[in-house]
mmCIF file of C-alpha atoms (C1' of nucleotides) in Angstrom:
data_model
loop_
_atom_site.group_PDB
_atom_site.id
_atom_site.type_symbol
_atom_site.label_atom_id
_atom_site.label_comp_id
_atom_site.label_asym_id
_atom_site.label_seq_id
_atom_site.Cartn_x
_atom_site.Cartn_y
_atom_site.Cartn_z
ATOM 1 C CA MET W 20 123.287 84.088 110.573
ATOM 2 C CA ARG W 21 123.995 86.177 107.510
ATOM 3 C CA LYS W 22 120.365 86.196 106.504
ATOM 4 C CA ASP W 23 119.192 87.768 109.746
ATOM 5 C CA LEU W 24 121.810 90.441 109.493
ATOM 6 C CA ILE W 25 120.450 91.284 106.066
ATOM 7 C CA THR W 26 116.782 91.278 106.984
ATOM 8 C CA ASP W 27 117.478 93.353 110.083
ATOM 9 C CA ALA W 28 119.200 95.945 107.951
ATOM 10 C CA ALA W 29 116.253 95.824 105.572
ATOM 11 C CA ILE W 30 113.859 96.540 108.424
ATOM 12 C CA ALA W 31 115.897 99.501 109.573
ATOM 13 C CA LEU W 32 116.046 100.829 106.032
ATOM 14 C CA VAL W 33 112.319 100.601 105.486
ATOM 15 C CA ALA W 34 111.698 102.334 108.796
ATOM 16 C CA GLU W 35 114.032 105.177 107.870
ATOM 17 C CA LEU W 36 113.343 105.634 104.182
ATOM 18 C CA GLY W 37 110.145 103.771 103.433
ATOM 19 C CA MET W 38 109.662 100.876 101.037
ATOM 20 C CA ARG W 39 111.221 102.967 98.327
ATOM 21 C CA GLY W 40 114.530 102.886 100.127
ATOM 22 C CA LEU W 41 114.560 99.115 100.103
ATOM 23 C CA THR W 42 117.020 98.167 97.359
ATOM 24 C CA HIS W 43 119.512 95.353 97.299
ATOM 25 C CA ARG W 44 122.490 97.654 97.288
ATOM 26 C CA ALA W 45 121.138 99.912 100.023
ATOM 27 C CA VAL W 46 120.719 96.876 102.259
ATOM 28 C CA ASP W 47 124.303 95.831 101.534
ATOM 29 C CA ARG W 48 125.558 99.233 102.617
ATOM 30 C CA LYS W 49 123.341 99.378 105.694
ATOM 31 C CA ALA W 50 124.489 95.946 106.812
ATOM 32 C CA GLY W 51 128.116 96.748 106.080
ATOM 33 C CA LEU W 52 128.365 93.831 103.691
ATOM 34 C CA PRO W 53 130.053 93.791 100.293
ATOM 35 C CA GLU W 54 127.947 94.724 97.323
ATOM 36 C CA GLY W 55 125.998 91.782 95.961
ATOM 37 C CA SER W 56 125.456 90.013 99.282
ATOM 38 C CA THR W 57 121.776 90.829 99.573
ATOM 39 C CA SER W 58 121.269 89.933 95.960
ATOM 40 C CA ALA W 59 122.864 86.547 96.596
ATOM 41 C CA TYR W 60 120.545 85.707 99.478
ATOM 42 C CA PHE W 61 117.421 87.234 98.022
ATOM 43 C CA ARG W 62 117.688 87.172 94.267
ATOM 44 C CA THR W 63 114.496 89.107 93.597
ATOM 45 C CA ARG W 64 113.035 92.065 95.360
ATOM 46 C CA LYS W 65 109.912 90.117 96.128
ATOM 47 C CA ALA W 66 112.026 87.523 97.940
ATOM 48 C CA LEU W 67 113.717 90.291 99.890
ATOM 49 C CA ILE W 68 110.403 91.726 101.042
ATOM 50 C CA GLU W 69 109.178 88.285 102.031
ATOM 51 C CA GLY W 70 112.345 87.733 103.997
ATOM 52 C CA LEU W 71 111.862 91.026 105.742
ATOM 53 C CA VAL W 72 108.277 90.221 106.628
ATOM 54 C CA GLU W 73 109.164 86.779 107.927
ATOM 55 C CA ARG W 74 111.825 88.309 110.106
ATOM 56 C CA LEU W 75 109.292 90.782 111.453
ATOM 57 C CA ALA W 76 106.954 87.916 112.264
ATOM 58 C CA VAL W 77 109.689 86.065 114.127
ATOM 59 C CA GLN W 78 110.668 89.079 116.160
ATOM 60 C CA GLU W 79 107.095 89.743 117.190
ATOM 61 C CA GLN W 80 106.315 86.183 118.057
ATOM 62 C CA GLN W 81 106.393 87.006 121.714
ATOM 63 C CA GLU W 82 102.703 87.073 122.525
ATOM 64 C CA ILE W 83 101.220 89.695 124.726
ATOM 65 C CA ASP W 84 101.506 87.964 128.049
ATOM 66 C CA LEU W 85 98.422 88.889 129.939
ATOM 67 C CA ASP W 86 98.749 89.371 133.651
ATOM 68 C CA THR W 87 95.133 88.535 134.448
ATOM 69 C CA ASP W 88 95.237 90.742 137.521
ATOM 70 C CA ASP W 89 96.083 93.762 135.425
ATOM 71 C CA VAL W 90 94.908 93.181 131.904
ATOM 72 C CA ALA W 91 94.760 96.830 130.910
ATOM 73 C CA GLY W 92 98.186 97.428 132.381
ATOM 74 C CA SER W 93 99.846 94.607 130.511
ATOM 75 C CA ILE W 94 98.284 95.648 127.231
ATOM 76 C CA ALA W 95 99.340 99.233 127.831
ATOM 77 C CA ARG W 96 102.911 98.146 128.510
ATOM 78 C CA THR W 97 102.925 96.078 125.344
ATOM 79 C CA ILE W 98 101.725 98.982 123.248
ATOM 80 C CA ASP W 99 104.313 101.221 124.829
ATOM 81 C CA SER W 100 107.042 98.726 124.021
ATOM 82 C CA TRP W 101 105.949 98.755 120.387
ATOM 83 C CA LEU W 102 106.234 102.522 120.429
ATOM 84 C CA VAL W 103 109.743 102.201 121.771
ATOM 85 C CA GLU W 104 110.638 99.651 119.094
ATOM 86 C CA ARG W 105 109.850 102.371 116.606
ATOM 87 C CA ASN W 106 111.692 100.905 113.644
ATOM 88 C CA ARG W 107 110.106 97.528 113.858
ATOM 89 C CA THR W 108 106.646 98.947 114.177
ATOM 90 C CA LEU W 109 107.127 101.410 111.336
ATOM 91 C CA ALA W 110 108.391 98.612 109.133
ATOM 92 C CA ARG W 111 105.369 96.559 110.035
ATOM 93 C CA TYR W 112 103.040 99.349 108.936
ATOM 94 C CA ALA W 113 104.907 99.690 105.677
ATOM 95 C CA ALA W 114 104.604 95.944 105.198
ATOM 96 C CA MET W 115 100.892 95.998 105.935
ATOM 97 C CA LEU W 116 100.372 98.676 103.329
ATOM 98 C CA GLU W 117 102.427 96.595 100.947
ATOM 99 C CA ALA W 118 100.288 93.556 101.718
ATOM 100 C CA THR W 119 97.393 95.493 100.253
ATOM 101 C CA HIS W 120 98.705 94.716 96.777
ATOM 102 C CA HIS W 121 100.728 91.578 97.631
ATOM 103 C CA PRO W 122 98.284 89.179 99.245
ATOM 104 C CA GLU W 123 100.926 86.523 99.908
ATOM 105 C CA LEU W 124 102.373 88.791 102.580
ATOM 106 C CA ARG W 125 99.115 88.851 104.454
ATOM 107 C CA THR W 126 99.406 85.324 105.813
ATOM 108 C CA ILE W 127 102.791 86.062 107.282
ATOM 109 C CA LEU W 128 101.568 89.266 108.886
ATOM 110 C CA ALA W 129 98.450 87.625 110.281
ATOM 111 C CA HIS W 130 99.774 88.433 113.734
ATOM 112 C CA SER W 131 96.443 87.261 115.146
ATOM 113 C CA PRO W 132 95.997 88.947 118.475
ATOM 114 C CA ARG W 133 92.473 88.699 117.200
ATOM 115 C CA GLU W 134 91.566 85.433 118.902
ATOM 116 C CA GLN W 135 93.214 86.658 122.052
ATOM 117 C CA ALA W 136 91.034 89.737 121.930
ATOM 118 C CA THR W 137 87.897 87.704 121.319
ATOM 119 C CA ALA W 138 88.680 85.433 124.246
ATOM 120 C CA LEU W 139 89.337 88.470 126.368
ATOM 121 C CA ALA W 140 86.048 90.041 125.363
ATOM 122 C CA ARG W 141 84.280 86.838 126.320
ATOM 123 C CA ALA W 142 86.015 86.738 129.691
ATOM 124 C CA LEU W 143 85.043 90.334 130.341
ATOM 125 C CA GLY W 144 81.418 89.564 129.625
ATOM 126 C CA HIS W 145 80.844 91.439 126.404
ATOM 127 C CA GLU W 146 77.552 90.671 124.700
ATOM 128 C CA ASN W 147 78.999 89.843 121.324
ATOM 129 C CA PRO W 148 82.583 88.674 121.863
ATOM 130 C CA GLU W 149 83.316 88.306 118.149
ATOM 131 C CA ARG W 150 82.479 91.872 117.411
ATOM 132 C CA ALA W 151 83.789 93.246 120.671
ATOM 133 C CA GLY W 152 87.077 91.458 120.058
ATOM 134 C CA ALA W 153 87.388 93.100 116.668
ATOM 135 C CA HIS W 154 86.630 96.484 118.189
ATOM 136 C CA ILE W 155 89.206 96.024 120.901
ATOM 137 C CA THR W 156 91.807 95.014 118.343
ATOM 138 C CA ALA W 157 90.938 98.006 116.209
ATOM 139 C CA PHE W 158 91.213 100.287 119.171
ATOM 140 C CA ILE W 159 94.608 98.996 120.169
ATOM 141 C CA GLU W 160 95.891 99.253 116.610
ATOM 142 C CA GLY W 161 94.499 102.769 116.537
ATOM 143 C CA LEU W 162 96.241 103.861 119.707
ATOM 144 C CA LEU W 163 99.493 102.520 118.362
ATOM 145 C CA PHE W 164 99.159 104.083 114.934
ATOM 146 C CA TYR W 165 97.934 107.378 116.288
ATOM 147 C CA ARG W 166 100.830 107.682 118.682
ATOM 148 C CA LEU W 167 103.441 106.457 116.241
ATOM 149 C CA VAL W 168 102.632 108.251 112.995
ATOM 150 C CA GLY W 169 99.376 110.124 113.565
ATOM 151 C CA GLY W 170 98.593 113.308 115.433
ATOM 152 C CA GLY W 171 99.674 111.788 118.734
ATOM 153 C CA SER W 172 103.244 111.385 117.583
ATOM 154 C CA THR W 173 103.935 115.074 118.082
ATOM 155 C CA THR W 174 101.779 115.797 121.114
ATOM 156 C CA GLY W 175 101.607 112.637 123.200
ATOM 157 C CA PRO W 176 103.823 111.667 126.131
ATOM 158 C CA THR W 177 107.230 110.197 125.324
ATOM 159 C CA PRO W 178 107.132 106.442 124.800
ATOM 160 C CA GLY W 179 108.969 104.420 127.374
ATOM 161 C CA THR W 180 108.028 106.676 130.255
ATOM 162 C CA GLU W 181 105.639 105.829 133.039
ATOM 163 C CA GLU W 182 103.445 108.717 131.917
ATOM 164 C CA SER W 183 103.092 107.147 128.516
ATOM 165 C CA VAL W 184 102.091 103.803 129.965
ATOM 166 C CA GLN W 185 99.546 105.420 132.264
ATOM 167 C CA ASP W 186 97.997 107.377 129.418
ATOM 168 C CA LEU W 187 97.727 104.224 127.353
ATOM 169 C CA ARG W 188 96.297 102.335 130.284
ATOM 170 C CA LYS W 189 93.461 104.836 130.681
ATOM 171 C CA ALA W 190 92.600 104.377 127.037
ATOM 172 C CA VAL W 191 92.837 100.612 127.160
ATOM 173 C CA GLU W 192 90.638 100.436 130.234
ATOM 174 C CA LYS W 193 87.961 102.312 128.392
ATOM 175 C CA ALA W 194 88.258 100.028 125.402
ATOM 176 C CA LEU W 195 87.903 96.920 127.501
ATOM 177 C CA ARG W 196 84.860 98.094 129.427
ATOM 178 C CA PRO W 197 81.837 96.005 128.409
ATOM 179 C CA MET F 26 93.181 121.807 85.427
ATOM 180 C CA ARG F 27 96.137 119.762 84.171
ATOM 181 C CA LYS F 28 97.699 119.696 87.609
ATOM 182 C CA ASP F 29 94.695 118.070 89.252
ATOM 183 C CA LEU F 30 94.554 115.435 86.568
ATOM 184 C CA ILE F 31 98.165 114.609 87.356
ATOM 185 C CA THR F 32 97.829 114.547 91.131
ATOM 186 C CA ASP F 33 94.681 112.449 90.902
ATOM 187 C CA ALA F 34 96.539 109.908 88.798
ATOM 188 C CA ALA F 35 99.347 110.017 91.335
ATOM 189 C CA ILE F 36 96.916 109.221 94.148
ATOM 190 C CA ALA F 37 95.495 106.270 92.261
ATOM 191 C CA LEU F 38 98.982 104.996 91.532
ATOM 192 C CA VAL F 39 100.103 105.173 95.139
ATOM 193 C CA ALA F 40 96.964 103.379 96.231
ATOM 194 C CA GLU F 41 97.530 100.594 93.718
ATOM 195 C CA LEU F 42 101.291 100.171 93.819
ATOM 196 C CA GLY F 43 102.503 101.998 96.893
ATOM 197 C CA MET F 44 104.919 104.918 97.038
ATOM 198 C CA ARG F 45 107.360 102.872 95.043
ATOM 199 C CA GLY F 46 105.066 103.000 92.045
ATOM 200 C CA LEU F 47 105.050 106.774 92.088
ATOM 201 C CA THR F 48 107.356 107.780 89.234
ATOM 202 C CA HIS F 49 107.007 110.638 86.804
ATOM 203 C CA ARG F 50 106.548 108.367 83.834
ATOM 204 C CA ALA F 51 104.086 106.070 85.548
ATOM 205 C CA VAL F 52 101.927 109.064 86.381
ATOM 206 C CA ASP F 53 102.067 110.180 82.751
ATOM 207 C CA ARG F 54 100.814 106.794 81.615
ATOM 208 C CA LYS F 55 98.136 106.576 84.289
ATOM 209 C CA ALA F 56 96.820 110.013 83.401
ATOM 210 C CA GLY F 57 96.991 109.278 79.686
ATOM 211 C CA LEU F 58 99.291 112.220 79.121
ATOM 212 C CA PRO F 59 102.374 112.334 76.908
ATOM 213 C CA GLU F 60 105.640 111.390 78.534
ATOM 214 C CA GLY F 61 107.259 114.321 80.259
ATOM 215 C CA SER F 62 104.065 116.031 81.357
ATOM 216 C CA THR F 63 104.354 115.156 85.018
ATOM 217 C CA SER F 64 107.997 116.088 84.978
ATOM 218 C CA ALA F 65 107.099 119.494 83.554
ATOM 219 C CA TYR F 66 104.598 120.266 86.303
ATOM 220 C CA PHE F 67 106.552 118.712 89.149
ATOM 221 C CA ARG F 68 110.201 118.805 88.289
ATOM 222 C CA THR F 69 111.392 116.848 91.294
ATOM 223 C CA ARG F 70 109.912 113.842 92.957
ATOM 224 C CA LYS F 71 109.620 115.732 96.198
ATOM 225 C CA ALA F 72 107.476 118.326 94.450
ATOM 226 C CA LEU F 73 105.306 115.559 93.041
ATOM 227 C CA ILE F 74 104.702 114.076 96.466
ATOM 228 C CA GLU F 75 103.892 117.481 97.894
ATOM 229 C CA GLY F 76 101.434 118.056 95.077
ATOM 230 C CA LEU F 77 99.822 114.719 95.792
ATOM 231 C CA VAL F 78 99.519 115.460 99.479
ATOM 232 C CA GLU F 79 98.059 118.906 98.882
ATOM 233 C CA ARG F 80 95.501 117.383 96.571
ATOM 234 C CA LEU F 81 94.596 114.865 99.248
ATOM 235 C CA ALA F 82 94.142 117.672 101.730
ATOM 236 C CA VAL F 83 91.844 119.557 99.367
ATOM 237 C CA GLN F 84 89.716 116.514 98.673
ATOM 238 C CA GLU F 85 89.270 115.782 102.348
ATOM 239 C CA GLN F 86 88.526 119.322 103.340
ATOM 240 C CA GLN F 87 84.896 118.458 103.827
ATOM 241 C CA GLU F 88 84.640 118.309 107.597
ATOM 242 C CA ILE F 89 82.726 115.604 109.344
ATOM 243 C CA ASP F 90 79.350 117.269 109.617
ATOM 244 C CA LEU F 91 78.000 116.232 112.946
ATOM 245 C CA ASP F 92 74.289 115.687 113.185
ATOM 246 C CA THR F 93 74.037 116.443 116.898
ATOM 247 C CA ASP F 94 71.006 114.178 117.224
ATOM 248 C CA ASP F 95 73.000 111.229 116.000
ATOM 249 C CA VAL F 96 76.648 111.828 116.639
ATOM 250 C CA ALA F 97 77.716 108.208 116.538
ATOM 251 C CA GLY F 98 75.739 107.623 113.376
ATOM 252 C CA SER F 99 77.260 110.521 111.504
ATOM 253 C CA ILE F 100 80.771 109.526 112.515
ATOM 254 C CA ALA F 101 80.075 105.927 111.497
ATOM 255 C CA ARG F 102 78.821 107.069 108.099
ATOM 256 C CA THR F 103 81.905 109.200 107.622
ATOM 257 C CA ILE F 104 84.218 106.312 108.431
ATOM 258 C CA ASP F 105 82.289 104.084 106.077
ATOM 259 C CA SER F 106 82.608 106.641 103.296
ATOM 260 C CA TRP F 107 86.374 106.653 103.820
ATOM 261 C CA LEU F 108 86.366 102.897 103.469
ATOM 262 C CA VAL F 109 84.481 103.245 100.215
ATOM 263 C CA GLU F 110 86.928 105.856 98.959
ATOM 264 C CA ARG F 111 89.549 103.174 99.301
ATOM 265 C CA ASN F 112 92.163 104.733 97.042
ATOM 266 C CA ARG F 113 92.144 108.081 98.705
ATOM 267 C CA THR F 114 92.407 106.592 102.142
ATOM 268 C CA LEU F 115 95.171 104.185 101.189
ATOM 269 C CA ALA F 116 97.088 107.047 99.625
ATOM 270 C CA ARG F 117 96.650 109.022 102.800
ATOM 271 C CA TYR F 118 98.158 106.239 104.874
ATOM 272 C CA ALA F 119 101.073 105.961 102.500
ATOM 273 C CA ALA F 120 101.547 109.710 102.792
ATOM 274 C CA MET F 121 101.418 109.586 106.575
ATOM 275 C CA LEU F 122 104.114 106.955 106.634
ATOM 276 C CA GLU F 123 106.110 109.098 104.244
ATOM 277 C CA ALA F 124 105.638 112.096 106.532
ATOM 278 C CA THR F 125 107.580 110.157 109.133
ATOM 279 C CA HIS F 126 110.792 110.966 107.281
ATOM 280 C CA HIS F 127 109.588 114.132 105.477
ATOM 281 C CA PRO F 128 108.370 116.459 108.208
ATOM 282 C CA GLU F 129 107.265 119.144 105.764
ATOM 283 C CA LEU F 130 104.417 116.874 104.703
ATOM 284 C CA ARG F 131 103.081 116.738 108.218
ATOM 285 C CA THR F 132 101.672 120.255 108.202
ATOM 286 C CA ILE F 133 99.675 119.551 105.081
ATOM 287 C CA LEU F 134 98.318 116.316 106.475
ATOM 288 C CA ALA F 135 97.445 117.891 109.812
ATOM 289 C CA HIS F 136 93.817 117.085 109.063
ATOM 290 C CA SER F 137 92.947 118.101 112.628
ATOM 291 C CA PRO F 138 89.733 116.381 113.546
ATOM 292 C CA ARG F 139 91.510 116.567 116.849
ATOM 293 C CA GLU F 140 89.918 119.794 118.055
ATOM 294 C CA GLN F 141 86.575 118.524 116.891
ATOM 295 C CA ALA F 142 87.090 115.406 118.972
ATOM 296 C CA THR F 143 88.144 117.409 122.004
ATOM 297 C CA ALA F 144 85.094 119.641 121.730
ATOM 298 C CA LEU F 145 82.935 116.572 121.363
ATOM 299 C CA ALA F 146 84.482 114.965 124.425
ATOM 300 C CA ARG F 147 83.753 118.125 126.373
ATOM 301 C CA ALA F 148 80.155 118.189 125.192
ATOM 302 C CA LEU F 149 79.711 114.552 126.187
ATOM 303 C CA GLY F 150 80.944 115.276 129.672
ATOM 304 C CA HIS F 151 84.272 113.447 129.700
ATOM 305 C CA GLU F 152 86.455 114.212 132.700
ATOM 306 C CA ASN F 153 89.563 115.103 130.752
ATOM 307 C CA PRO F 154 88.426 116.329 127.334
ATOM 308 C CA GLU F 155 91.973 116.777 126.037
ATOM 309 C CA ARG F 156 92.905 113.201 126.667
ATOM 310 C CA ALA F 157 89.489 111.781 125.852
ATOM 311 C CA GLY F 158 89.552 113.660 122.541
ATOM 312 C CA ALA F 159 92.867 112.075 121.680
ATOM 313 C CA HIS F 160 91.540 108.663 122.583
ATOM 314 C CA ILE F 161 88.445 109.131 120.467
ATOM 315 C CA THR F 162 90.559 110.219 117.531
ATOM 316 C CA ALA F 163 92.831 107.243 117.992
ATOM 317 C CA PHE F 164 89.900 104.921 118.145
ATOM 318 C CA ILE F 165 88.364 106.256 114.964
ATOM 319 C CA GLU F 166 91.680 106.066 113.143
ATOM 320 C CA GLY F 167 92.040 102.541 114.428
ATOM 321 C CA LEU F 168 88.663 101.415 113.194
ATOM 322 C CA LEU F 169 89.450 102.834 109.800
ATOM 323 C CA PHE F 170 92.905 101.333 109.564
ATOM 324 C CA TYR F 171 91.824 97.993 110.919
ATOM 325 C CA ARG F 172 89.016 97.682 108.436
ATOM 326 C CA LEU F 173 90.993 99.002 105.491
ATOM 327 C CA VAL F 174 94.346 97.251 105.774
ATOM 328 C CA GLY F 175 94.332 95.322 109.038
ATOM 329 C CA GLY F 176 92.661 92.096 110.054
ATOM 330 C CA GLY F 177 89.208 93.566 109.525
ATOM 331 C CA SER F 178 89.777 94.045 105.832
ATOM 332 C CA THR F 179 89.233 90.357 105.162
ATOM 333 C CA THR F 180 86.597 89.542 107.756
ATOM 334 C CA GLY F 181 84.516 92.671 108.316
ATOM 335 C CA PRO F 182 81.259 93.614 106.616
ATOM 336 C CA THR F 183 81.506 95.142 103.130
ATOM 337 C CA PRO F 184 81.970 98.904 103.207
ATOM 338 C CA GLY F 185 79.114 100.903 101.819
ATOM 339 C CA THR F 186 76.452 98.587 103.174
ATOM 340 C CA GLU F 187 74.045 99.345 105.989
ATOM 341 C CA GLU F 188 75.550 96.455 107.933
ATOM 342 C CA SER F 189 78.948 98.072 107.763
ATOM 343 C CA VAL F 190 77.601 101.379 109.042
ATOM 344 C CA GLN F 191 75.767 99.672 111.888
ATOM 345 C CA ASP F 192 78.846 97.752 112.932
ATOM 346 C CA LEU F 193 80.881 100.926 112.939
ATOM 347 C CA ARG F 194 78.176 102.741 114.849
ATOM 348 C CA LYS F 195 78.291 100.192 117.659
ATOM 349 C CA ALA F 196 82.010 100.703 117.945
ATOM 350 C CA VAL F 197 81.782 104.476 117.805
ATOM 351 C CA GLU F 198 79.096 104.566 120.455
ATOM 352 C CA LYS F 199 81.367 102.686 122.777
ATOM 353 C CA ALA F 200 84.250 105.025 122.053
ATOM 354 C CA LEU F 201 82.167 108.089 122.783
ATOM 355 C CA ARG F 202 80.780 106.841 126.069
ATOM 356 C CA PRO F 203 82.223 108.886 128.957
ATOM 357 C "C1'" DC K 26 100.731 141.359 60.952
ATOM 358 C "C1'" DC K 27 104.624 140.586 64.162
ATOM 359 C "C1'" DG K 28 106.951 139.613 68.200
ATOM 360 C "C1'" DC K 29 106.238 137.682 72.843
ATOM 361 C "C1'" DC K 30 104.894 134.649 76.292
ATOM 362 C "C1'" DT K 31 102.829 130.562 78.143
ATOM 363 C "C1'" DC K 32 101.990 125.888 77.880
ATOM 364 C "C1'" DC K 33 103.246 121.617 76.393
ATOM 365 C "C1'" DT K 34 105.981 117.711 74.078
ATOM 366 C "C1'" DC K 35 110.104 115.496 73.073
ATOM 367 C "C1'" DT K 36 114.712 114.066 73.661
ATOM 368 C "C1'" DA K 37 118.960 113.509 76.378
ATOM 369 C "C1'" DC K 38 121.780 111.701 79.922
ATOM 370 C "C1'" DA K 39 123.866 110.364 84.246
ATOM 371 C "C1'" DT K 40 122.600 107.418 87.755
ATOM 372 C "C1'" DC K 41 120.220 103.753 90.115
ATOM 373 C "C1'" DT K 42 118.003 99.225 90.216
ATOM 374 C "C1'" DG K 43 116.875 94.303 89.480
ATOM 375 C "C1'" DT K 44 118.768 90.264 88.229
ATOM 376 C "C1'" DA K 45 122.162 87.011 86.566
ATOM 377 C "C1'" DG K 46 126.276 84.326 86.466
ATOM 378 C "C1'" DA K 47 131.508 83.524 86.749
ATOM 379 C "C1'" DG K 48 134.779 82.298 89.724
ATOM 380 C "C1'" DG K 49 137.383 82.150 94.179
ATOM 381 C "C1'" DA K 50 137.734 80.858 99.181
ATOM 382 C "C1'" DA K 51 136.418 78.066 102.769
ATOM 383 C "C1'" DT K 52 134.507 73.926 104.511
ATOM 384 C "C1'" DC K 53 133.277 69.314 104.451
ATOM 385 C "C1'" DT K 54 133.690 64.181 103.042
ATOM 386 C "C1'" DA K 55 136.103 60.320 102.272
ATOM 387 C "C1'" DT Z 29 145.169 64.828 101.012
ATOM 388 C "C1'" DA Z 30 141.969 65.238 96.935
ATOM 389 C "C1'" DG Z 31 137.733 66.202 95.353
ATOM 390 C "C1'" DA Z 32 133.152 67.972 95.963
ATOM 391 C "C1'" DT Z 33 130.162 71.331 97.873
ATOM 392 C "C1'" DT Z 34 128.697 75.406 99.920
ATOM 393 C "C1'" DC Z 35 129.156 80.119 100.668
ATOM 394 C "C1'" DC Z 36 130.451 84.500 99.292
ATOM 395 C "C1'" DT Z 37 132.315 88.417 96.267
ATOM 396 C "C1'" DC Z 38 132.662 90.684 92.076
ATOM 397 C "C1'" DT Z 39 131.375 92.192 87.637
ATOM 398 C "C1'" DA Z 40 128.020 92.792 83.904
ATOM 399 C "C1'" DC Z 41 124.059 94.613 81.667
ATOM 400 C "C1'" DA Z 42 119.436 95.827 80.240
ATOM 401 C "C1'" DG Z 43 116.031 98.677 81.653
ATOM 402 C "C1'" DA Z 44 113.959 102.238 84.712
ATOM 403 C "C1'" DT Z 45 114.268 106.727 86.980
ATOM 404 C "C1'" DG Z 46 115.156 111.705 88.212
ATOM 405 C "C1'" DT Z 47 116.045 115.787 86.229
ATOM 406 C "C1'" DA Z 48 117.149 119.146 82.680
ATOM 407 C "C1'" DG Z 49 116.577 121.797 78.636
ATOM 408 C "C1'" DA Z 50 115.540 122.622 73.527
ATOM 409 C "C1'" DG Z 51 112.094 123.847 70.814
ATOM 410 C "C1'" DG Z 52 107.257 123.957 68.765
ATOM 411 C "C1'" DA Z 53 102.115 125.277 68.902
ATOM 412 C "C1'" DG Z 54 99.041 128.487 69.868
ATOM 413 C "C1'" DG Z 55 97.164 132.558 71.895
ATOM 414 C "C1'" DC Z 56 97.737 137.643 73.164
ATOM 415 C "C1'" DG Z 57 98.973 142.498 72.973
ATOM 416 C "C1'" DG Z 58 100.230 145.983 70.113
#
DNA sequence: CCGCCTCCTCTACATCTGTAGAGGAATCTA
DNA sequence: TAGATTCCTCTACAGATGTAGAGGAGGCGG
């Protein structure tokens, strides 16, 4: 589908140049389409951003599938895979920042691993699963952000390696401990 | 100083509109200065961004002052104050994302609470202070991000309240536990 | 008092950007 | 096959943006 081609190019652009690089014509070039294509599918810039965000949501639909025998391990592997999918994750952060002043994006980005985390916290016997779930989510987000754009991006182990997964697993284990 | 007036306006702009809103003329208007002022002080856009980031660094210079009798509490209060200083923190995130494709910004943003965290981890008797320090940093960043732009921004307690500080403290305590 | 230098304002201009619509090619319907 | 419809490409244009430089106001040294 033409539309997916366009939104994929948009995601790559945002990852490489930031939201500022997201212009109709730049997307045309990136996607190798004739000038005007993006503008035809997404007449306004707002529509283009919404398209991008919806595409992100689709691509991330795959839930974290929890191997209940190795919860920390499966979470760690998921985080590592997000680090490997650098572009997508960077674009998501840009979109989240954008959602700060465009509330309509927030629903699409909801992304809700939140209930999953709450359920997990309950299963692990945390006192206050609501709160613990939020903390776990925050921690996971933090690990990801820290390793992708924060201080850990220069010093941490290379994403995609076993070392990376093991490092993440240590951290996740700590976060899950009641 | 004229320059600080300009960079402060730039920070507010980025917080409100994102990096895309950062244009010479918009800064002029925001600062209430005649058109051309920003362009005179920061001829190129790159220079403007660097000025903004340096200003951020200056404003954040105040280290986290650790009350050693209440480590978790002082960290929690610091995080809460960052949540209250919403604009500054949002601008910092935008700048960090920008630093992804402009490496020269990274040095300015270094921000290194990293060594502090490592030292803290050592003092608290963590096995591997290097790694534990990184995890603590990641966790703190995560709490902040989650509450400022992530899922916690809509559901969490209002920043600046005692409830907010207490919630953060619970989370920080858990993160610090060896 | 005069010339000089710094700081600031204004104007200019090439380029980029958002958005719109005209019209052609391809596909479908009957 | 003829007409209608959808999809795509191209061109247009008003306004915004990055960047540069001319020139004035005001202070300073002599």
